[in-house]
C-alpha cells in the first residue's frame, strides 16, 4: 500500500489501500453466509481502530492481541472523512440504515453547536459509509466482486467539491434553514445523487 507520513510522523495511508486487501482476505477465507459476518466484524474492528477507541472495550480478549502500529487512514486525503465513513459503515452493517443516518446527522448538528462546525462533506462520508454497510448486510457477494476488481478511495466516496463545511449553528441556519429545510434538502439530494453515481452502489 502507498504510505505517507502525517505531520506528526505517524504512518498514513488511503483507506481503500488498507480496507481493500482486508476485505479480499476475508472473502478468500469465508463463503456464503459466513462472508457477510466476516465483513461485518472487519468493519467493526476497523471503525474502532479509526475512532481511537480500544476494541478491547467490545472484545475483552483483544487486550491480549498484538498492538497494531499507529496508522492514520485517510479518505480523499482526510482522516475525518475516513472516520465518518467507517463508523457509519459499521453501524449500518450491524444495525441497519436508520440508526446510522440518525447518528451521522446528530453528530453534524453537535459539531455545528461547538465542534468543527456542520459539514456536508462529513455527511457525504457518513452516507457513503452507510451504503457500504448496507451492502455488507444485504449483498456481500456484490462487494466481494467489486473488491476483487480493485478498490480506490474514489470508488468509496464521491467528490466532495462544493459541499459546504465548518458552519457554526447561526451560519448553518442562515444558509440552509436547518435540517429538513428546502436548501438543506437540495444539498442532501445532491449528496445522494453523487453517491448513487458510484458503480459500487448502483
Coordinates of N, CA, C and O in Angstrom, one line a residue, residues 10 13-16 18-19 22 42-55 68 71-75 78-88:
X10 N 3.2 10.0 12.2 CA 2.5 8.8 12.1 C 2.4 8.3 10.6 O 2.3 9.1 9.7
X13 N -2.1 6.2 5.3 CA -2.4 5.5 4.0 C -3.9 5.7 3.7 O -4.7 6.0 4.5
X14 N -4.2 5.7 2.3 CA -5.6 5.8 1.9 C -6.4 4.6 2.5 O -5.9 3.5 2.4
X15 N -7.6 4.9 2.9 CA -8.5 3.9 3.5 C -8.6 2.7 2.5 O -8.5 1.5 3.0
X16 N -8.8 2.9 1.2 CA -9.1 1.8 0.3 C -7.9 0.9 0.2 O -8.0 -0.3 0.0
X18 N -6.0 -0.1 2.5 CA -6.0 -1.0 3.6 C -7.2 -1.8 3.7 O -7.2 -3.0 3.9
X19 N -8.4 -1.2 3.5 CA -9.6 -1.9 3.5 C -9.8 -2.9 2.4 O -10.3 -4.0 2.6
X22 N -7.9 -6.2 3.2 CA -8.6 -6.8 4.3 C -9.9 -7.5 3.9 O -10.2 -8.7 4.3
X42 N -15.1 -7.2 10.4 CA -14.0 -6.4 9.8 C -14.3 -4.9 9.9 O -13.4 -4.1 10.3
X43 N -15.5 -4.5 9.5 CA -15.9 -3.1 9.6 C -15.9 -2.6 11.0 O -15.4 -1.5 11.3
X44 N -16.3 -3.4 11.9 CA -16.4 -3.0 13.3 C -15.0 -2.8 13.9 O -14.7 -1.8 14.5
X45 N -14.1 -3.7 13.7 CA -12.7 -3.6 14.2 C -12.0 -2.4 13.6 O -11.4 -1.6 14.3
X46 N -12.2 -2.2 12.2 CA -11.6 -1.0 11.6 C -12.2 0.3 12.1 O -11.4 1.2 12.3
X47 N -13.5 0.3 12.3 CA -14.1 1.5 12.8 C -13.6 1.9 14.2 O -13.3 3.0 14.5
X48 N -13.4 0.9 15.0 CA -12.9 1.1 16.4 C -11.5 1.6 16.3 O -11.1 2.6 17.0
X49 N -10.7 1.0 15.4 CA -9.3 1.4 15.3 C -9.2 2.9 14.8 O -8.5 3.7 15.4
X50 N -10.1 3.3 13.9 CA -10.1 4.7 13.4 C -10.6 5.7 14.4 O -10.2 6.8 14.4
X51 N -11.6 5.2 15.2 CA -12.2 6.2 16.1 C -11.3 6.4 17.3 O -11.6 7.3 18.2
X52 N -10.2 5.7 17.4 CA -9.3 5.9 18.5 C -9.7 5.1 19.8 O -9.1 5.2 20.8
X53 N -10.8 4.4 19.7 CA -11.3 3.7 20.9 C -10.6 2.3 20.9 O -10.2 1.8 19.9
X54 N -10.6 1.7 22.0 CA -9.9 0.4 22.2 C -10.9 -0.7 21.9 O -12.0 -0.8 22.6
X55 N -10.7 -1.6 21.0 CA -11.6 -2.6 20.6 C -11.8 -3.6 21.8 O -12.8 -4.3 21.9
X68 N -1.5 -3.0 17.1 CA -1.1 -2.6 15.7 C -0.3 -1.3 15.8 O -0.5 -0.5 16.7
X71 N -1.5 3.9 12.7 CA -1.6 4.1 11.3 C -2.8 5.1 11.1 O -3.9 4.8 11.6
X72 N -2.6 6.2 10.4 CA -3.7 7.1 10.2 C -4.3 6.8 8.8 O -3.5 6.8 7.8
X73 N -5.5 6.4 8.7 CA -6.2 6.2 7.4 C -6.9 7.4 7.0 O -7.6 8.1 7.8
X74 N -6.8 7.7 5.7 CA -7.5 8.9 5.1 C -8.4 8.5 4.0 O -8.3 7.4 3.4
X75 N -9.4 9.3 3.8 CA -10.4 9.1 2.7 C -10.4 10.4 1.9 O -10.7 11.5 2.5
X78 N -8.3 12.9 3.7 CA -8.7 13.4 5.0 C -9.0 12.3 6.0 O -9.8 11.4 5.8
X79 N -8.4 12.5 7.2 CA -8.6 11.5 8.3 C -10.1 11.5 8.8 O -10.7 10.5 9.1
X80 N -10.6 12.7 8.9 CA -12.0 12.8 9.5 C -13.0 12.1 8.6 O -13.9 11.5 9.1
X81 N -12.8 12.2 7.2 CA -13.8 11.5 6.3 C -13.6 10.0 6.4 O -14.7 9.3 6.4
X82 N -12.4 9.5 6.6 CA -12.3 8.1 6.8 C -13.0 7.6 8.1 O -13.6 6.6 8.1
X83 N -12.9 8.4 9.2 CA -13.5 8.0 10.4 C -15.1 8.0 10.2 O -15.7 7.1 10.6
X84 N -15.6 9.1 9.7 CA -17.0 9.2 9.4 C -17.5 8.0 8.6 O -18.5 7.4 8.9
X85 N -16.8 7.7 7.5 CA -17.2 6.6 6.6 C -17.2 5.3 7.3 O -18.2 4.5 7.3
X86 N -16.1 5.0 8.1 CA -16.0 3.6 8.7 C -17.0 3.4 9.8 O -17.6 2.4 10.0
X87 N -17.2 4.5 10.7 CA -18.1 4.3 11.8 C -19.5 4.1 11.3 O -20.3 3.3 11.7
X88 N -19.9 4.9 10.2 CA -21.2 4.7 9.6 C -21.4 3.4 9.0 O -22.4 2.7 9.0

